[in-house]
PDB file of C-alpha atoms in Angstrom:
ATOM      1  CA  ASN K  14     190.690 182.912 -23.516  1.00 74.00           C
ATOM      2  CA  ALA K  15     192.050 184.884 -20.437  1.00 82.00           C
ATOM      3  CA  GLY K  16     191.929 182.013 -18.393  1.00 94.00           C
ATOM      4  CA  VAL K  17     191.674 182.716 -14.531  1.00 97.00           C
ATOM      5  CA  THR K  18     191.771 186.568 -13.608  1.00 97.00           C
ATOM      6  CA  GLN K  19     191.780 188.006 -10.048  1.00 98.00           C
ATOM      7  CA  THR K  20     190.845 191.814  -9.331  1.00 97.00           C
ATOM      8  CA  PRO K  21     192.652 193.334  -7.902  1.00 97.00           C
ATOM      9  CA  LYS K  22     196.600 192.611  -8.142  1.00 96.00           C
ATOM     10  CA  PHE K  23     197.587 194.716  -5.064  1.00 97.00           C
ATOM     11  CA  ARG K  24     195.867 195.843  -2.397  1.00 96.00           C
ATOM     12  CA  VAL K  25     196.788 197.597   1.401  1.00 97.00           C
ATOM     13  CA  LEU K  26     193.975 197.820   4.012  1.00 97.00           C
ATOM     14  CA  LYS K  27     194.022 198.827   7.552  1.00 97.00           C
ATOM     15  CA  THR K  28     192.845 195.996  10.534  1.00 98.00           C
ATOM     16  CA  GLY K  29     189.583 196.088  10.359  1.00 97.00           C
ATOM     17  CA  GLN K  30     188.675 197.279   6.931  1.00 97.00           C
ATOM     18  CA  SER K  31     186.759 194.986   4.343  1.00 96.00           C
ATOM     19  CA  MET K  32     187.514 194.151   1.008  1.00 96.00           C
ATOM     20  CA  THR K  33     186.187 191.733  -1.562  1.00 97.00           C
ATOM     21  CA  LEU K  34     188.594 189.564  -4.004  1.00 98.00           C
ATOM     22  CA  LEU K  35     187.160 189.010  -7.459  1.00 98.00           C
ATOM     23  CA  CYS K  36     188.238 185.803  -9.339  1.00 98.00           C
ATOM     24  CA  ALA K  37     186.580 185.154 -12.767  1.00 98.00           C
ATOM     25  CA  GLN K  38     187.197 182.345 -15.190  1.00 97.00           C
ATOM     26  CA  ASP K  39     186.161 181.597 -19.045  1.00 95.00           C
ATOM     27  CA  MET K  40     186.823 178.179 -18.978  1.00 94.00           C
ATOM     28  CA  ASN K  41     183.555 176.863 -17.968  1.00 93.00           C
ATOM     29  CA  HIS K  42     185.063 174.949 -15.288  1.00 93.00           C
ATOM     30  CA  GLU K  43     182.738 173.545 -12.388  1.00 92.00           C
ATOM     31  CA  TYR K  44     184.972 173.643  -9.589  1.00 93.00           C
ATOM     32  CA  MET K  45     186.981 176.888  -8.088  1.00 95.00           C
ATOM     33  CA  TYR K  46     189.319 177.655  -5.105  1.00 96.00           C
ATOM     34  CA  TRP K  47     190.645 180.138  -3.030  1.00 98.00           C
ATOM     35  CA  TYR K  48     194.093 179.529  -1.298  1.00 97.00           C
ATOM     36  CA  ARG K  49     196.597 181.770   0.680  1.00 97.00           C
ATOM     37  CA  GLN K  50     200.099 181.562  -0.081  1.00 97.00           C
ATOM     38  CA  ASP K  51     202.761 182.355   2.946  1.00 94.00           C
ATOM     39  CA  PRO K  52     206.233 182.295   3.200  1.00 87.00           C
ATOM     40  CA  GLY K  53     207.099 178.704   3.954  1.00 79.00           C
ATOM     41  CA  MET K  54     203.992 177.502   4.413  1.00 81.00           C
ATOM     42  CA  GLY K  55     202.947 176.416   0.790  1.00 87.00           C
ATOM     43  CA  LEU K  56     199.247 176.993  -0.406  1.00 93.00           C
ATOM     44  CA  ARG K  57     196.369 176.538   2.009  1.00 94.00           C
ATOM     45  CA  LEU K  58     192.954 176.126   0.880  1.00 95.00           C
ATOM     46  CA  ILE K  59     190.460 178.596   2.175  1.00 96.00           C
ATOM     47  CA  HIS K  60     187.444 177.770   0.624  1.00 96.00           C
ATOM     48  CA  TYR K  61     186.338 176.162  -2.616  1.00 95.00           C
ATOM     49  CA  SER K  62     183.320 175.573  -4.619  1.00 94.00           C
ATOM     50  CA  VAL K  63     181.972 172.607  -6.681  1.00 91.00           C
ATOM     51  CA  GLY K  64     179.375 174.245  -8.713  1.00 92.00           C
ATOM     52  CA  GLU K  65     177.381 177.312  -8.999  1.00 94.00           C
ATOM     53  CA  GLY K  66     175.500 178.316  -5.427  1.00 94.00           C
ATOM     54  CA  THR K  67     177.728 175.867  -3.692  1.00 94.00           C
ATOM     55  CA  THR K  68     180.771 176.817  -1.344  1.00 96.00           C
ATOM     56  CA  ALA K  69     182.617 174.724   1.119  1.00 94.00           C
ATOM     57  CA  LYS K  70     185.410 175.615   3.836  1.00 95.00           C
ATOM     58  CA  GLY K  71     188.689 174.665   3.259  1.00 93.00           C
ATOM     59  CA  GLU K  72     191.610 174.007   5.454  1.00 91.00           C
ATOM     60  CA  VAL K  73     192.023 177.670   6.648  1.00 95.00           C
ATOM     61  CA  PRO K  74     188.293 179.247   6.191  1.00 96.00           C
ATOM     62  CA  ASP K  75     188.169 181.422   9.559  1.00 96.00           C
ATOM     63  CA  GLY K  76     188.058 185.308   8.698  1.00 96.00           C
ATOM     64  CA  TYR K  77     186.735 184.908   5.254  1.00 98.00           C
ATOM     65  CA  ASN K  78     183.648 184.176   3.248  1.00 97.00           C
ATOM     66  CA  VAL K  79     182.928 183.038  -0.406  1.00 98.00           C
ATOM     67  CA  SER K  80     180.227 183.336  -2.943  1.00 97.00           C
ATOM     68  CA  ARG K  81     179.400 181.796  -6.384  1.00 97.00           C
ATOM     69  CA  LEU K  82     176.506 183.187  -7.516  1.00 95.00           C
ATOM     70  CA  LYS K  83     177.812 182.997 -10.944  1.00 96.00           C
ATOM     71  CA  LYS K  84     179.546 179.925 -12.347  1.00 96.00           C
ATOM     72  CA  GLN K  85     182.300 181.676 -13.826  1.00 97.00           C
ATOM     73  CA  ASN K  86     182.973 184.149 -10.582  1.00 98.00           C
ATOM     74  CA  PHE K  87     184.363 183.255  -7.001  1.00 98.00           C
ATOM     75  CA  LEU K  88     184.337 185.856  -4.506  1.00 98.00           C
ATOM     76  CA  LEU K  89     186.586 186.032  -1.449  1.00 98.00           C
ATOM     77  CA  GLY K  90     185.489 188.449   1.014  1.00 98.00           C
ATOM     78  CA  LEU K  91     187.158 189.665   4.210  1.00 96.00           C
ATOM     79  CA  GLU K  92     184.764 191.294   6.574  1.00 92.00           C
ATOM     80  CA  SER K  93     187.446 192.879   9.049  1.00 96.00           C
ATOM     81  CA  ALA K  94     190.750 192.301   7.795  1.00 96.00           C
ATOM     82  CA  ALA K  95     193.639 191.247  10.296  1.00 97.00           C
ATOM     83  CA  PRO K  96     197.194 191.640  10.153  1.00 97.00           C
ATOM     84  CA  SER K  97     197.605 188.022   9.631  1.00 96.00           C
ATOM     85  CA  GLN K  98     195.667 187.712   6.615  1.00 97.00           C
ATOM     86  CA  THR K  99     198.590 189.612   5.116  1.00 97.00           C
ATOM     87  CA  SER K 100     199.274 187.040   2.150  1.00 97.00           C
ATOM     88  CA  VAL K 101     199.383 186.463  -1.361  1.00 97.00           C
ATOM     89  CA  TYR K 102     195.910 185.293  -2.506  1.00 98.00           C
ATOM     90  CA  PHE K 103     195.250 182.583  -5.550  1.00 98.00           C
ATOM     91  CA  CYS K 104     192.355 181.671  -7.579  1.00 98.00           C
ATOM     92  CA  ALA K 105     192.072 178.569  -9.301  1.00 97.00           C
ATOM     93  CA  SER K 106     189.261 176.446 -11.256  1.00 95.00           C
ATOM     94  CA  SER K 107     189.199 173.050 -12.634  1.00 92.00           C
ATOM     95  CA  TYR K 108     186.899 170.681 -14.028  1.00 83.00           C
ATOM     96  CA  TRP K 109     186.605 166.625 -13.593  1.00 75.00           C
ATOM     97  CA  ASP K 110     187.899 164.662 -16.301  1.00 74.00           C
ATOM     98  CA  ARG K 111     188.045 160.875 -16.319  1.00 69.00           C
ATOM     99  CA  GLY K 112     188.750 161.284 -12.226  1.00 68.00           C
ATOM    100  CA  THR K 113     191.403 163.630 -12.614  1.00 74.00           C
ATOM    101  CA  ASP K 114     191.293 167.539 -11.531  1.00 78.00           C
ATOM    102  CA  THR K 115     194.004 170.007 -12.915  1.00 89.00           C
ATOM    103  CA  GLN K 116     193.984 173.307 -11.684  1.00 93.00           C
ATOM    104  CA  TYR K 117     194.298 176.462 -13.300  1.00 95.00           C
ATOM    105  CA  PHE K 118     195.713 179.261 -11.270  1.00 97.00           C
ATOM    106  CA  GLY K 119     195.084 182.953 -11.657  1.00 97.00           C
ATOM    107  CA  PRO K 120     198.060 185.343 -11.139  1.00 97.00           C
ATOM    108  CA  GLY K 121     197.676 186.176  -7.535  1.00 97.00           C
ATOM    109  CA  THR K 122     196.615 189.112  -5.280  1.00 97.00           C
ATOM    110  CA  ARG K 123     199.299 190.608  -2.881  1.00 97.00           C
ATOM    111  CA  LEU K 124     197.084 191.699   0.001  1.00 97.00           C
ATOM    112  CA  THR K 125     198.821 193.449   2.767  1.00 97.00           C
ATOM    113  CA  VAL K 126     197.182 194.218   6.382  1.00 97.00           C
ATOM    114  CA  LEU K 127     198.637 197.160   8.334  1.00 97.00           C
TER     115      LEU K 127
ATOM    116  CA  SER V 269     203.464 167.509   8.923  1.00 44.00           C
ATOM    117  CA  GLN V 270     202.170 167.857   5.556  1.00 54.00           C
ATOM    118  CA  GLN V 271     200.426 165.330   3.239  1.00 72.00           C
ATOM    119  CA  GLY V 272     202.808 166.132   0.481  1.00 77.00           C
ATOM    120  CA  GLU V 273     206.395 166.998   1.300  1.00 85.00           C
ATOM    121  CA  GLU V 274     208.939 168.174  -1.342  1.00 87.00           C
ATOM    122  CA  ASP V 275     212.875 167.685  -0.900  1.00 86.00           C
ATOM    123  CA  PRO V 276     215.013 169.384  -1.262  1.00 90.00           C
ATOM    124  CA  GLN V 277     213.746 172.512  -0.154  1.00 91.00           C
ATOM    125  CA  ALA V 278     216.146 174.369  -2.278  1.00 93.00           C
ATOM    126  CA  LEU V 279     218.584 173.192  -5.401  1.00 95.00           C
ATOM    127  CA  SER V 280     221.091 174.858  -7.169  1.00 96.00           C
ATOM    128  CA  ILE V 281     222.663 173.519 -10.514  1.00 96.00           C
ATOM    129  CA  GLN V 282     224.322 174.476 -13.924  1.00 97.00           C
ATOM    130  CA  GLU V 283     222.405 174.784 -17.326  1.00 97.00           C
ATOM    131  CA  GLY V 284     222.381 171.340 -18.882  1.00 97.00           C
ATOM    132  CA  GLU V 285     222.502 169.528 -15.716  1.00 97.00           C
ATOM    133  CA  ASN V 286     219.605 167.248 -14.810  1.00 97.00           C
ATOM    134  CA  ALA V 287     217.386 168.204 -11.557  1.00 97.00           C
ATOM    135  CA  THR V 288     215.779 165.946  -9.420  1.00 97.00           C
ATOM    136  CA  MET V 289     212.945 166.758  -6.874  1.00 97.00           C
ATOM    137  CA  ASN V 290     211.214 164.405  -4.429  1.00 96.00           C
ATOM    138  CA  CYS V 291     207.898 164.307  -3.160  1.00 96.00           C
ATOM    139  CA  SER V 292     206.683 162.067  -0.281  1.00 95.00           C
ATOM    140  CA  TYR V 293     203.079 161.631   1.082  1.00 94.00           C
ATOM    141  CA  LYS V 294     201.273 160.116   3.794  1.00 92.00           C
ATOM    142  CA  THR V 295     197.741 158.880   2.646  1.00 89.00           C
ATOM    143  CA  SER V 296     196.216 156.905  -0.389  1.00 90.00           C
ATOM    144  CA  ILE V 297     195.839 159.235  -3.388  1.00 90.00           C
ATOM    145  CA  ASN V 298     194.018 158.954  -6.976  1.00 89.00           C
ATOM    146  CA  ASN V 299     196.930 160.980  -8.639  1.00 91.00           C
ATOM    147  CA  LEU V 300     199.856 163.032  -7.822  1.00 94.00           C
ATOM    148  CA  GLN V 301     200.590 166.517  -9.685  1.00 95.00           C
ATOM    149  CA  TRP V 302     203.500 168.744 -10.262  1.00 97.00           C
ATOM    150  CA  TYR V 303     203.562 172.337 -10.327  1.00 97.00           C
ATOM    151  CA  ARG V 304     205.777 175.380 -11.348  1.00 97.00           C
ATOM    152  CA  GLN V 305     205.459 178.951 -10.126  1.00 97.00           C
ATOM    153  CA  ASN V 306     207.748 181.568 -11.359  1.00 96.00           C
ATOM    154  CA  SER V 307     208.531 184.113  -9.201  1.00 93.00           C
ATOM    155  CA  GLY V 308     205.538 186.720  -8.630  1.00 91.00           C
ATOM    156  CA  ARG V 309     203.218 184.572 -10.579  1.00 94.00           C
ATOM    157  CA  GLY V 310     200.485 181.899 -10.398  1.00 95.00           C
ATOM    158  CA  LEU V 311     200.944 178.134 -10.323  1.00 96.00           C
ATOM    159  CA  VAL V 312     201.200 176.123 -13.586  1.00 97.00           C
ATOM    160  CA  HIS V 313     200.041 172.599 -13.987  1.00 96.00           C
ATOM    161  CA  LEU V 314     203.507 170.529 -15.438  1.00 97.00           C
ATOM    162  CA  ILE V 315     202.629 167.002 -15.367  1.00 96.00           C
ATOM    163  CA  LEU V 316     199.821 164.162 -13.657  1.00 94.00           C
ATOM    164  CA  ILE V 317     200.413 160.963 -12.402  1.00 95.00           C
ATOM    165  CA  ARG V 318     197.684 158.629 -11.807  1.00 93.00           C
ATOM    166  CA  SER V 319     198.160 156.011  -8.811  1.00 93.00           C
ATOM    167  CA  ASN V 320     198.024 152.984 -11.361  1.00 94.00           C
ATOM    168  CA  GLU V 321     201.150 154.797 -13.134  1.00 96.00           C
ATOM    169  CA  ARG V 322     204.873 154.124 -12.590  1.00 97.00           C
ATOM    170  CA  GLU V 323     206.500 156.759 -14.897  1.00 98.00           C
ATOM    171  CA  LYS V 324     205.339 159.635 -17.193  1.00 97.00           C
ATOM    172  CA  HIS V 325     207.235 161.785 -19.383  1.00 96.00           C
ATOM    173  CA  SER V 326     206.446 164.828 -21.188  1.00 95.00           C
ATOM    174  CA  GLY V 327     209.234 166.594 -23.051  1.00 97.00           C
ATOM    175  CA  ARG V 328     211.810 167.137 -20.792  1.00 97.00           C
ATOM    176  CA  LEU V 329     210.029 165.956 -17.786  1.00 98.00           C
ATOM    177  CA  ARG V 330     209.830 162.715 -16.267  1.00 98.00           C
ATOM    178  CA  VAL V 331     207.687 161.782 -13.195  1.00 98.00           C
ATOM    179  CA  THR V 332     207.894 158.702 -11.085  1.00 98.00           C
ATOM    180  CA  LEU V 333     205.451 157.297  -8.712  1.00 97.00           C
ATOM    181  CA  ASP V 334     206.047 154.547  -6.036  1.00 97.00           C
ATOM    182  CA  THR V 335     202.877 154.050  -4.175  1.00 95.00           C
ATOM    183  CA  SER V 336     204.471 151.563  -1.845  1.00 95.00           C
ATOM    184  CA  LYS V 337     206.844 154.040  -0.888  1.00 95.00           C
ATOM    185  CA  LYS V 338     204.346 156.759  -1.213  1.00 95.00           C
ATOM    186  CA  SER V 339     206.889 159.046  -2.933  1.00 96.00           C
ATOM    187  CA  SER V 340     207.477 160.508  -6.709  1.00 97.00           C
ATOM    188  CA  SER V 341     209.939 162.183  -7.945  1.00 97.00           C
ATOM    189  CA  LEU V 342     210.418 165.069 -10.667  1.00 98.00           C
ATOM    190  CA  LEU V 343     213.247 164.941 -13.267  1.00 98.00           C
ATOM    191  CA  ILE V 344     213.985 167.864 -15.405  1.00 98.00           C
ATOM    192  CA  THR V 345     216.660 167.000 -17.880  1.00 98.00           C
ATOM    193  CA  ALA V 346     219.142 169.303 -19.722  1.00 98.00           C
ATOM    194  CA  SER V 347     218.149 172.296 -17.272  1.00 97.00           C
ATOM    195  CA  ARG V 348     217.780 175.786 -18.424  1.00 97.00           C
ATOM    196  CA  ALA V 349     217.848 178.809 -16.946  1.00 96.00           C
ATOM    197  CA  ALA V 350     214.126 179.734 -17.606  1.00 96.00           C
ATOM    198  CA  ASP V 351     213.713 176.279 -15.546  1.00 98.00           C
ATOM    199  CA  THR V 352     214.653 178.351 -12.322  1.00 98.00           C
ATOM    200  CA  ALA V 353     211.090 178.544 -10.386  1.00 97.00           C
ATOM    201  CA  SER V 354     209.368 176.936  -7.496  1.00 96.00           C
ATOM    202  CA  TYR V 355     208.270 173.387  -7.726  1.00 97.00           C
ATOM    203  CA  PHE V 356     205.286 171.824  -5.860  1.00 96.00           C
ATOM    204  CA  CYS V 357     203.736 168.581  -5.724  1.00 95.00           C
ATOM    205  CA  ALA V 358     200.218 168.341  -5.183  1.00 94.00           C
ATOM    206  CA  THR V 359     198.063 165.382  -4.223  1.00 92.00           C
ATOM    207  CA  ASP V 360     194.475 164.327  -4.855  1.00 87.00           C
ATOM    208  CA  VAL V 361     193.514 162.335  -1.824  1.00 81.00           C
ATOM    209  CA  THR V 362     191.313 159.373  -2.041  1.00 73.00           C
ATOM    210  CA  GLY V 363     187.810 160.850  -1.144  1.00 69.00           C
ATOM    211  CA  ALA V 364     188.926 164.237  -0.732  1.00 64.00           C
ATOM    212  CA  ASN V 365     186.403 165.576  -3.191  1.00 66.00           C
ATOM    213  CA  SER V 366     188.059 167.511  -6.021  1.00 67.00           C
ATOM    214  CA  LYS V 367     190.641 169.151  -3.703  1.00 83.00           C
ATOM    215  CA  LEU V 368     194.060 169.071  -3.587  1.00 89.00           C
ATOM    216  CA  THR V 369     196.957 169.034  -1.032  1.00 91.00           C
ATOM    217  CA  PHE V 370     200.039 171.283  -1.930  1.00 93.00           C
ATOM    218  CA  GLY V 371     203.544 170.970  -0.301  1.00 92.00           C
ATOM    219  CA  LYS V 372     205.653 173.564   0.658  1.00 92.00           C
ATOM    220  CA  GLY V 373     207.408 173.609  -2.739  1.00 94.00           C
ATOM    221  CA  ILE V 374     211.193 173.660  -3.988  1.00 95.00           C
ATOM    222  CA  THR V 375     213.095 176.499  -5.131  1.00 95.00           C
ATOM    223  CA  LEU V 376     215.145 175.473  -8.137  1.00 97.00           C
ATOM    224  CA  SER V 377     217.793 178.022  -9.226  1.00 97.00           C
ATOM    225  CA  VAL V 378     219.245 177.129 -12.483  1.00 97.00           C
ATOM    226  CA  ARG V 379     222.980 179.022 -13.013  1.00 95.00           C
ATOM    227  CA  PRO V 380     223.551 179.962 -16.602  1.00 91.00           C
TER     228      PRO V 380
END
């Protein structure tokens, strides 16, 4: 099993450009998440999904959109990138087991917006 | 301030010593989890402790939870250079619908 994979690993954008980050998991997990990690800030939840076709806002959703058309994929879109979106983005997935939720993370995408 | 706050922010120890990291939180939780992140990598789940548990062990890891003090500690015994990483506590807040809240992390350096 590949677990959670993210595409691309690195990307440099100019202000105003758009892009989509792809997250894929092969563990049949219901829940998927997008986080951003900035120095000194820990991980902050951007958007999440509790099942195919559903999405919800997290702590820092502004400037991002997501889609979950297939259970195994969770896409994060930046419509008009800003320098404040320079960050490392992590995708995670999880399943609900006896009231607990352990998350499995991808390797991350390092995004720089100039 | 954050739901989960780790202490200290950074810790440097000698190989073979024990490392103790603490996490405090503010609201009622279902469980608390600890994750490790090696440099340039994603987070990896280490151990989970439920709100009705007080202590759990997994290999060289020991985690405790004191819900009256809203705090947890992670102990790594007989540390190794390979334990060098950032460690995060994450709280599953009651009613948060499968979302975890992560702290800012503790940077652990284990000197050979």
